[in-house]
Each structure stands twice: as C-alpha cells, then as structure tokens.
XYZ file of C-alpha atoms in Angstrom:
569
model
C -8.822 20.554 -9.413
C -7.477 20.558 -5.771
C -3.723 20.119 -7.305
C -4.169 22.710 -10.017
C -5.223 25.188 -7.234
C -2.048 24.230 -5.163
C -0.277 25.138 -8.505
C -1.909 28.440 -8.914
C -1.219 29.359 -5.040
C 2.301 28.598 -5.549
C 3.033 30.264 -8.816
C 1.407 33.386 -7.212
C 3.302 33.184 -3.829
C 6.480 33.044 -5.806
C 5.698 36.019 -8.043
C 4.379 38.213 -5.233
C 7.451 37.309 -3.075
C 9.681 38.445 -6.068
C 8.004 41.504 -6.207
C 8.329 42.267 -2.369
C 11.763 41.063 -2.039
C 12.970 43.702 -4.378
C 12.557 45.883 -1.233
C 15.538 44.126 0.659
C 17.859 46.097 -1.119
C 16.436 49.349 0.563
C 14.991 47.973 3.691
C 15.807 45.145 5.985
C 12.969 42.484 6.688
C 11.696 43.947 9.690
C 10.822 47.116 8.250
C 9.643 45.964 4.715
C 7.155 43.640 6.021
C 5.293 46.537 7.271
C 5.323 48.161 3.771
C 4.404 44.421 2.089
C 1.825 43.417 4.629
C 0.059 46.833 4.767
C -0.311 46.672 1.052
C -1.682 42.892 1.024
C -4.046 44.169 3.929
C -5.282 46.811 1.715
C -5.717 44.509 -1.326
C -7.233 41.871 0.669
C -10.064 43.812 2.242
C -10.596 46.026 -0.915
C -10.931 42.214 -3.081
C -13.410 41.046 -0.522
C -15.083 44.278 -0.690
C -15.698 44.208 -4.286
C -16.453 40.592 -4.315
C -19.677 41.372 -1.933
C -20.192 44.651 -4.045
C -20.827 42.301 -7.291
C -23.368 40.073 -5.117
C -25.406 42.954 -4.098
C -25.764 44.254 -7.605
C -26.834 40.934 -8.391
C -29.293 41.105 -5.917
C -30.460 44.587 -6.703
C -30.981 43.864 -10.538
C -33.212 41.100 -10.111
C -36.465 41.180 -12.078
C -39.866 40.960 -10.790
C -41.480 40.991 -7.524
C -38.621 38.526 -6.399
C -36.411 41.787 -5.848
C -37.061 42.942 -2.105
C -33.881 44.596 -2.349
C -34.268 47.409 -4.762
C -36.599 49.288 -7.018
C -36.489 48.388 -10.804
C -35.186 50.416 -13.345
C -38.877 51.322 -14.445
C -39.646 53.453 -11.400
C -36.760 55.655 -11.815
C -37.327 59.142 -14.096
C -34.308 58.227 -15.744
C -31.145 55.899 -16.154
C -28.865 58.301 -14.660
C -31.277 58.423 -11.261
C -31.256 54.750 -11.342
C -27.504 54.459 -11.651
C -27.120 56.962 -8.915
C -29.549 55.010 -6.592
C -27.761 52.063 -7.321
C -24.629 53.342 -6.343
C -25.916 55.192 -3.301
C -27.367 51.783 -1.890
C -24.034 50.054 -2.637
C -22.561 52.253 0.061
C -24.765 51.130 2.881
C -22.513 49.661 5.542
C -24.963 47.252 6.789
C -24.823 45.097 3.542
C -21.199 44.213 4.059
C -21.464 43.807 7.829
C -24.435 41.076 7.617
C -21.951 39.096 5.536
C -19.070 39.487 7.552
C -17.048 41.578 4.928
C -14.906 44.250 6.166
C -16.359 47.694 5.283
C -13.532 49.533 2.951
C -14.287 53.379 2.363
C -13.570 54.851 -1.051
C -10.139 56.448 -0.397
C -8.788 52.823 0.791
C -10.203 50.822 -2.041
C -7.455 49.175 -4.205
C -9.165 50.772 -7.489
C -8.584 54.143 -5.726
C -4.856 53.375 -5.174
C -4.028 51.862 -8.589
C -5.697 55.153 -10.197
C -4.068 57.989 -7.974
C -0.747 56.144 -7.644
C 0.644 57.218 -10.929
C -0.625 60.878 -10.978
C 2.090 63.427 -10.595
C 2.605 64.805 -7.051
C 0.502 68.021 -6.399
C -2.599 66.562 -8.463
C -6.024 66.995 -6.988
C -7.519 63.978 -5.928
C -10.759 64.919 -4.259
C -12.482 67.367 -1.885
C -12.586 66.754 1.674
C -15.567 67.230 3.763
C -14.872 71.004 3.986
C -14.649 71.381 0.316
C -11.084 71.805 0.073
C -8.889 70.203 -2.582
C -7.131 67.227 -1.373
C -3.488 66.850 -3.226
C -1.120 64.190 -3.545
C 1.747 64.415 -1.662
C 3.239 61.341 -2.412
C 2.413 57.689 -3.210
C 3.453 56.694 0.590
C 1.052 59.380 1.580
C -1.647 58.029 -0.522
C -1.125 54.518 1.161
C -1.116 56.072 4.775
C -4.111 58.105 3.750
C -6.204 54.589 2.756
C -5.072 53.185 6.314
C -6.203 56.269 7.931
C -9.459 55.977 5.946
C -9.835 52.237 7.094
C -9.168 53.148 10.787
C -11.666 55.796 10.890
C -14.465 53.551 9.769
C -13.413 50.616 11.997
C -12.950 51.419 15.754
C -11.188 48.184 16.694
C -8.311 49.117 14.249
C -7.835 52.631 15.613
C -4.048 52.983 16.117
C -3.387 49.550 14.585
C -2.353 49.791 10.773
C 1.229 50.708 10.535
C 2.164 53.910 8.226
C 4.559 53.382 5.692
C 5.785 57.011 5.143
C 8.319 56.662 7.933
C 10.357 54.427 5.873
C 10.983 56.810 2.814
C 10.544 54.546 0.294
C 10.745 55.469 -3.398
C 7.479 56.233 -5.147
C 8.364 54.127 -8.190
C 9.145 51.049 -6.232
C 5.658 51.257 -4.139
C 4.136 51.956 -7.696
C 5.583 48.798 -8.852
C 4.289 46.957 -5.907
C 0.774 48.145 -6.357
C 0.838 47.115 -10.041
C 2.341 43.703 -9.027
C -0.407 43.035 -6.595
C -3.158 44.055 -8.921
C -1.762 41.935 -11.643
C -3.799 39.009 -10.586
C -7.833 38.332 -10.910
C -8.261 37.326 -6.883
C -11.940 37.107 -7.273
C -12.999 33.953 -9.213
C -9.788 33.450 -10.813
C -8.727 31.404 -13.676
C -5.762 29.059 -14.355
C -4.616 27.215 -17.248
C -8.178 27.737 -18.762
C -9.866 26.460 -15.950
C -12.004 28.463 -13.242
C -11.010 27.787 -9.848
C -13.213 27.701 -6.711
C -10.954 29.963 -4.812
C -12.381 33.553 -3.318
C -10.276 36.277 -2.704
C -10.493 35.623 1.092
C -9.136 31.973 0.010
C -6.085 33.301 -2.054
C -4.970 36.355 -0.082
C -5.482 34.571 3.253
C -2.895 31.955 1.927
C -0.737 34.666 0.614
C -0.714 36.391 3.921
C 0.344 33.385 5.728
C 3.122 32.690 3.246
C 4.528 36.267 3.522
C 4.542 35.735 7.318
C 6.380 32.469 7.149
C 8.933 34.144 4.528
C 9.319 37.091 6.969
C 9.978 34.723 9.676
C 12.859 33.055 7.691
C 14.020 36.345 6.634
C 14.206 37.873 10.008
C 15.831 34.683 11.784
C 15.055 34.008 15.621
C 13.091 37.314 16.040
C 10.863 36.857 13.054
C 9.464 33.712 14.676
C 7.938 35.582 17.431
C 4.914 36.071 15.094
C 4.974 32.912 13.222
C 4.008 29.185 14.292
C 4.210 26.654 11.582
C 1.023 26.423 9.933
C 0.799 22.350 10.194
C 1.224 22.738 14.048
C -1.618 25.281 14.273
C -3.819 22.947 12.291
C -2.695 19.834 14.323
C -3.716 21.464 17.544
C -6.871 23.072 16.421
C -8.074 19.999 14.723
C -7.326 18.260 18.187
C -9.040 20.578 20.134
C -12.164 21.427 17.975
C -13.030 24.964 19.036
C -16.305 24.962 17.466
C -18.120 27.334 19.856
C -17.244 29.200 23.014
C -14.346 31.806 24.258
C -11.034 30.862 22.692
C -7.791 32.401 24.122
C -4.369 32.698 23.077
C -2.092 34.558 25.777
C 1.153 34.566 23.315
C -0.838 35.059 20.329
C 1.534 35.983 17.778
C -0.174 37.282 14.606
C -2.887 35.011 15.460
C -2.585 31.907 13.816
C -4.823 30.085 16.224
C -7.401 32.301 15.765
C -7.427 32.019 11.828
C -7.108 28.197 12.104
C -10.222 27.885 14.411
C -12.026 30.317 11.871
C -11.132 27.847 9.111
C -12.389 24.781 11.038
C -15.754 26.301 11.419
C -15.780 26.598 7.722
C -14.733 23.451 6.792
C -17.423 21.587 9.235
C -19.879 24.058 8.006
C -19.208 22.537 4.167
C -19.101 18.927 5.407
C -22.216 19.219 7.845
C -24.087 21.810 5.733
C -24.595 24.582 8.377
C -24.116 28.139 7.995
C -20.815 29.261 8.964
C -21.374 32.804 9.546
C -24.243 31.915 11.814
C -22.107 29.694 13.719
C -18.997 32.382 14.154
C -21.464 34.370 16.489
C -20.740 31.497 18.853
C -17.252 32.156 18.766
C -15.654 34.860 20.872
C -11.714 35.514 20.286
C -9.422 36.663 22.990
C -5.814 37.597 22.774
C -2.710 39.061 24.187
C 0.696 39.930 22.701
C 3.734 41.913 24.481
C 5.439 42.852 21.032
C 3.653 46.054 19.605
C 4.395 45.247 16.053
C 3.190 41.737 16.324
C -0.053 42.770 18.085
C -1.049 44.893 15.382
C -0.280 42.380 12.735
C -2.695 40.316 14.645
C -5.449 42.769 14.752
C -4.904 43.083 10.957
C -4.946 39.413 10.512
C -8.179 39.128 12.230
C -9.669 42.130 10.277
C -8.724 41.007 6.987
C -10.884 37.951 7.729
C -13.799 39.395 9.482
C -12.906 37.743 12.906
C -14.444 39.887 15.847
C -11.753 40.192 18.478
C -10.586 41.421 21.917
C -6.663 41.834 22.073
C -6.742 43.931 25.294
C -6.252 47.949 24.972
C -2.582 47.384 24.328
C 0.211 45.392 23.991
C 1.295 44.065 27.346
C 3.285 41.511 28.978
C 0.920 38.494 29.828
C 2.480 38.066 33.338
C 2.810 41.571 34.583
C -0.281 43.430 32.798
C -3.017 40.630 32.251
C -5.395 42.420 29.672
C -8.129 39.689 30.372
C -8.042 39.155 34.276
C -11.537 37.631 34.522
C -11.399 35.512 31.633
C -12.538 32.078 31.865
C -12.068 30.338 28.519
C -13.448 27.324 26.844
C -10.274 26.792 24.569
C -6.854 28.047 25.191
C -4.248 27.595 22.484
C -0.578 29.138 22.575
C 2.838 28.868 21.373
C 4.688 30.754 24.030
C 8.301 31.402 23.570
C 10.446 28.570 24.762
C 12.584 28.547 27.908
C 12.245 32.491 28.510
C 14.837 33.383 31.394
C 14.049 37.017 32.170
C 10.237 36.826 32.921
C 10.230 37.312 36.530
C 9.280 40.276 38.600
C 9.047 40.273 42.084
C 5.444 41.179 42.210
C 4.557 37.875 40.589
C 6.022 35.920 43.949
C 2.464 35.269 45.616
C 0.320 35.499 42.280
C -2.912 33.524 42.661
C -1.935 32.122 39.124
C 0.561 29.623 40.598
C -1.905 27.242 42.100
C 0.483 24.191 41.534
C 3.671 25.355 42.621
C 5.923 28.793 41.987
C 7.436 28.689 38.677
C 11.295 28.804 38.612
C 12.506 32.533 38.080
C 14.846 31.597 35.192
C 12.448 29.454 33.104
C 8.627 30.620 32.193
C 7.681 27.518 30.879
C 5.427 26.346 34.129
C 4.414 30.019 34.501
C 2.634 29.694 30.689
C 0.911 26.399 31.723
C -0.530 27.657 34.884
C -1.417 31.135 33.446
C -3.515 29.118 30.924
C -5.053 26.892 33.558
C -5.865 29.855 35.506
C -8.061 31.069 32.615
C -9.661 27.888 31.763
C -12.964 27.279 32.281
C -14.060 24.373 34.613
C -15.157 21.824 31.350
C -12.503 23.832 28.939
C -9.474 22.190 27.120
C -5.836 23.535 26.597
C -3.111 22.725 24.377
C 0.378 24.770 24.458
C 3.924 24.200 22.717
C 6.598 23.678 24.926
C 10.267 22.799 24.757
C 10.808 18.984 25.409
C 12.646 19.489 28.482
C 9.317 20.425 30.302
C 8.226 16.660 30.011
C 11.090 15.647 32.452
C 13.021 18.570 34.038
C 13.223 18.320 38.070
C 15.233 21.505 38.487
C 13.775 24.532 40.551
C 10.351 23.116 41.502
C 9.602 22.169 37.749
C 9.174 18.208 38.664
C 6.929 18.966 41.832
C 4.754 21.263 39.444
C 4.594 18.631 36.988
C 3.921 16.187 39.689
C 0.949 18.061 41.059
C -0.621 18.681 37.433
C -0.425 14.745 37.066
C -2.058 14.198 40.349
C -4.736 16.750 40.115
C -5.319 14.843 36.799
C -5.089 18.032 34.469
C -2.874 16.366 31.756
C -4.844 14.800 29.013
C -2.333 13.907 26.488
C 1.150 14.354 25.327
C 2.301 14.704 21.994
C 6.166 14.629 21.080
C 7.162 16.197 17.826
C 9.871 15.952 15.302
C 12.710 18.487 15.158
C 13.309 21.120 12.735
C 9.462 22.078 12.477
C 10.291 25.824 13.332
C 11.823 28.591 11.659
C 13.299 30.177 14.654
C 14.519 27.322 16.808
C 16.060 23.883 16.623
C 15.009 22.893 20.137
C 12.528 19.943 20.158
C 9.185 20.840 21.102
C 6.227 19.159 22.587
C 2.379 19.708 22.770
C 0.879 19.580 26.095
C -2.978 19.095 26.313
C -4.656 19.660 29.469
C -8.184 19.734 30.840
C -10.051 20.263 34.000
C -12.548 17.627 33.404
C -12.111 14.144 31.889
C -15.312 12.611 33.097
C -17.643 11.127 30.612
C -19.659 13.743 28.306
C -22.807 12.364 26.489
C -22.865 15.699 24.558
C -19.587 15.542 22.742
C -19.389 11.597 22.897
C -16.436 11.678 25.435
C -15.890 8.554 27.635
C -14.603 9.005 31.308
C -10.788 8.966 31.262
C -10.178 10.129 34.616
C -6.752 8.904 35.895
C -5.434 8.423 32.371
C -3.145 10.216 30.090
C -2.732 9.451 26.176
C 0.886 9.401 25.041
C 1.574 10.127 21.360
C 5.040 9.991 19.790
C 4.983 11.666 16.608
C 8.751 12.005 16.229
C 9.034 9.460 12.901
C 6.012 11.513 11.334
C 6.682 14.148 8.638
C 8.759 15.007 5.742
C 11.596 17.280 4.804
C 10.180 20.348 3.107
C 13.618 21.654 2.245
C 17.275 21.188 3.717
C 16.167 23.063 6.736
C 12.561 22.698 7.708
C 10.408 19.513 8.224
C 6.468 19.462 8.059
C 3.560 17.216 8.312
C 1.401 16.139 5.639
C -2.654 16.064 5.804
C -2.259 12.238 6.600
C 0.214 12.790 9.234
C -2.209 15.320 10.962
C -5.178 13.135 10.906
C -2.943 10.079 12.002
C -2.457 12.087 15.413
C -5.844 13.604 15.467
C -7.729 10.322 14.822
C -5.941 8.440 17.630
C -6.589 11.360 19.981
C -10.286 11.379 19.244
C -10.480 7.749 19.222
C -9.140 7.378 22.567
C -11.403 10.107 23.804
C -14.542 8.634 22.837
C -13.232 4.898 23.157
C -14.085 4.387 19.356
C -11.561 1.405 18.529
C -8.583 2.925 20.094
C -5.583 0.342 21.064
C -2.017 1.061 21.949
C 0.122 0.927 19.185
C 3.915 0.292 20.226
C 6.268 2.965 19.187
C 3.115 5.387 18.488
C 0.649 5.685 21.541
C -0.117 4.392 24.944
C -2.684 5.054 27.366
C -1.219 5.313 30.563
C -2.573 5.106 34.330
C -1.269 7.308 37.042
C 0.382 4.263 38.528
C 2.370 4.270 35.107
C 3.353 7.693 35.663
C 4.460 7.186 39.177
C 6.827 4.513 38.143
C 8.261 6.872 35.613
C 8.613 9.544 38.397
C 5.993 11.759 36.931
C 7.905 12.257 33.744
C 5.858 12.870 30.738
C 8.036 12.019 27.653
C 6.011 9.597 25.180
C 8.924 7.801 24.382
C 9.155 6.293 28.000
C 5.657 4.859 27.628
C 4.886 3.753 23.866
C 8.101 2.046 23.715
C 9.678 0.623 20.653
C 7.827 0.053 17.301
C 6.670 -3.466 16.911
C 8.916 -5.532 14.922
C 7.335 -6.774 11.640
C 6.831 -10.675 11.826
C 8.835 -12.387 9.450
C 7.702 -15.856 10.462
C 11.332 -16.646 11.488
C 11.175 -17.787 15.503
C 13.102 -15.293 17.720
C 15.412 -17.886 19.106
C 16.530 -18.905 15.568
C 16.761 -15.502 14.335
C 18.824 -14.229 17.385
C 21.207 -17.417 16.895
C 21.460 -16.636 13.263
C 22.331 -12.849 13.823
C 24.924 -13.711 16.301
C 26.549 -16.035 14.088
C 26.760 -13.600 11.272
C 27.871 -11.028 13.790
C 31.112 -13.401 14.584
C 31.580 -14.058 11.115
C 31.715 -10.148 10.221
C 34.034 -9.516 13.392
C 36.433 -12.527 12.286
C 36.729 -11.092 8.778
C 37.070 -7.816 9.990
C 40.352 -8.761 12.112
C 41.599 -10.756 8.893
C 41.312 -7.411 6.741
C 43.021 -5.668 9.649
C 46.034 -7.924 9.809
C 46.280 -8.007 6.246
C 46.447 -3.960 6.171
C 49.038 -3.706 8.583
C 51.032 -6.355 6.745
C 50.849 -4.752 3.470
C 51.765 -1.024 5.358
C 54.906 -3.023 7.063
C 56.164 -3.834 3.740
C 55.932 -0.135 2.582
C 58.109 0.792 5.566
C 54.978 2.137 7.620
C 54.645 1.047 11.408
C 50.904 0.978 12.722
C-alpha cells in the first residue's frame, strides 16, 4: 500500500507541476510561486474544511438517543427546515477549531472559486453585508477576494496572504489552474482501483513541500532561502525529538522544522496510541525570518496544517531586531544562510548574546550559534546546519569561540554530511547539536555524558536522487538517529571505525579543538579476509613492483615504435 501511495503522490506532483509550470512563459519563478502557492493554500484549507464537514454531517445524522449533537429529522416541521438548520449548524466555527481544522468562509471555499471563475466578468456573485450586489471583476479579483475573506476570519493571517492581481495574469490561465487543481479527489482518494489512506492534509501538504522544492530549483540560490531539504529537516527533528515545549527557529524560511515536528508528533501518536491533537497543546512554535515573502510563506505553511504560531509582529533581521527577546526555548532548530558576510552592525559590538566571544564581522556562523544558545532553556537542546568551515576555522576569533563552547561542555554531537544535498549551494555542510545540560536524566533515560562529544561521519550515506542532488533514504536517517539515541542512553552504543566515535575533552584538546568528525572516527575498519597483515603487505608490494616493471617495459616499447615512425619522445 505504501508503494501505491508513493506512486500516486509522484503522479500527482508531476501533473500539478506541469499545470503550474505553464505560467513560466508569462512570469518568472519568483512571481508565479505566489499565484501557485496561493491557490494550493486555498485548495488545501478548503479540502480539510470539506472533510470536517462530512464528519460533522455523519455525527449530526446519527439515529436515536446517541445523537447528542443535533435534533433528529422528526423534530422539525419540514424537511426544508431540517436542512436549513443542518446547514446553519455546519457554519459554527467551534466545530472546526476543536478538531484543529482551519476555518474557511464561504467566499474562500474551492467550490465557490470553481463555480464563479467561469462566469462572465460583471456577473452578480452575491450580496454584501449592506445588501449591495457584488460583481465579478476578474478571476484574479475572485481569488484575491477569497484570500481577503480568509484573513478577515483568521487574525493571525492578517496581511500575510499575497494578492495575485498585481501580477496581471490572464483569466484563462487562472481558470485552467483552478480546474487542474480541482481534477483530483484529495479527500479519500482512489488509485488504480484501491482506496488510499491519505487525507487531504497528507496529500496537499506533500504537494506544498514538493512545490517549494521545485521553486527552489527554479530560482537557484535565492530560492533556497526558504527551502531546506526534507531529509535533513527530518534527521534533525528525529534526533532532537521535539515532543513538547517551546520550539524556536530564528531563520525559519518556510517553516519546515515546525512542519516536521508536527509530523513527528502524529507518527508517535499512531505508534504509542495517544491523541495527537491533545499533544499539540503542549507545543508552542516561535520563529523569525527577515525575508518578507518567506515570512508570509511560513505563516501560510502553519495555517494549512492548523499549527498555532508566533512569528513576531513582522519580518525582521534576527540579529538587529530580535522578535522574541525573552524567549528561552526547549528546542532550537535552524538552517541559517552559510557564511554571511554583511550581517554586522556596530550596535552589536557589546551584545549580551556574545557570551563565548564576539563573532567575526565577516562571517555570521558563530553569531547564529550564540544567538541560538542565548535563547535556549537551561535544559534545552538545539541543532543548526553550518558550513564545514565552522568545525575547524581559527580565523578572526572563531577558533577561540569554538574552544569556549567545548570547554563549557555545550557541544553534544557533530554530524558531517555528504555533499550535494542542497539546491542552492555546493558548500559542504555539517550539523551542530548543542545542549546546556548533559547530566543524567531519569525521565528521558539519558545517561551522564558530561565531558563527551559524539562524532558521526555520515558523508558516505545517501544516494544520488538525480545528476545534481543527493538525498538520504529512511534507512540512512535511522542509522544516524539510532546511534545518537543509543549513545545518549548508553543502550548498546559502540564506537564504529569510519562512522562514529565518542570523544573526551582530552581527545578534542589533542586535535586543537577542531570538531571535524573525520579526525575522530578514523578510517572504516577493513574487512577481515583471513590473510595475515604481514603476508598481505608483502604480496601487494610484490604485485606493485611487477606492475611498475611492466609499465616501464610498455613505455620503452612505445618509444621504440614511435622512433621507428620518425617521432622523437
């Protein structure tokens, strides 16, 4: 069944992307993404809303005394009165919010868009609150009206949803997109004659992430500002396990870490048989983003999944305008831009966040590390992606800051990643895991790891997804995650040559406080083929001498033949 679902999702991805990509001839990726993601947003929330309505109808129409939700048909004077009462009941907002379903007003529902978009311009659509006729101006206006209706009913999205009229897209192309997005049953879909267990949230959430990835590819470096590879996000979330508490991302992009945290809760709920909706009440999401477009995308990304969030009052520079100055988070996760050069401002010179040393003005890597540590709770854990240079650079105070972090026992684990994981950069990357408390914890089962750091070299894991991009399999992610948790809990952990090593402070001192995993894990153990090392070395040396001799003989023969042809060598 899982393979069938994956096949269905891939076919859907291709179909919807081909429909959206037709806009490329009229608009560049930086602009048409707003149109496409806006429509995906409307489709997503509308489908989830429709799915909840069907559940409510089933509850309301239960027979007998078991129906505590709605009066039975026989208690109404007419079928018309019953149907009207049923329709009115379905419009009560609390029924949706209690199930963590996004409230969608009538004007923003997909059925309204599909029905009204094909009408001629100037047609009367409905009457407004003042009893005046509202007429169709254009299909773009109809979509913008839907987005405005959603904002007016959901205070957290006020000013967030991008209007599309500004892009002056032809109505026929918009109608084509609406019909393309409509031409699939997202609720309880069937594929190749089999019912799939995917809900609209599963399907359109997947499509949303797929489109973000495709736009990142289309836009190149700039597009990657809001997209972190899904497998990397999953790896960090699975290692940190943000199950409850305050979760913070100071460079949140489109909010991928928050989405993955929510999925983590859902998966654990299924395995451990608890209520995921109830568990979500124990999670608080905080984020910050400087790019205004990306800040809006993140808010949309949370809304379509029913995740409550606090992204500050506005998009803002994390260093210069911290939107959460008093936050102390239980989990901090981020993929900040690598090696930013133009981040410094003189107002940051004596900033309270630089507890372990002032970061260099020409590179923000250790500014990100210390900003995140500043916002970390006393028992919190954090992870961030950084360029590999952060593990070994000694220029402009970076080596001293790294040394302080190690001596203060803040570094928990270092993971070296393979190349070609990112759409927007070829810079090799690593993951830093830090915590303020490595003492034993009976609640979580963690043992005392004070004075130790786990090094994992994952550079040999993964596969080439295409000619350009590398990715991790689920088995790769489990390999890294399981080793980390086994080390934390001392459950069968062993050092593995070429892959993982638990280092002491003395070990790191010997390596001048360089944190590159390759220095600690060593080379992979050679497979024992039963041949003693001394004999194998003698045999290989003899073979090499024979090959050198043969090479010299062939070279002499070639020179002799060339000389016979009149060529000098």
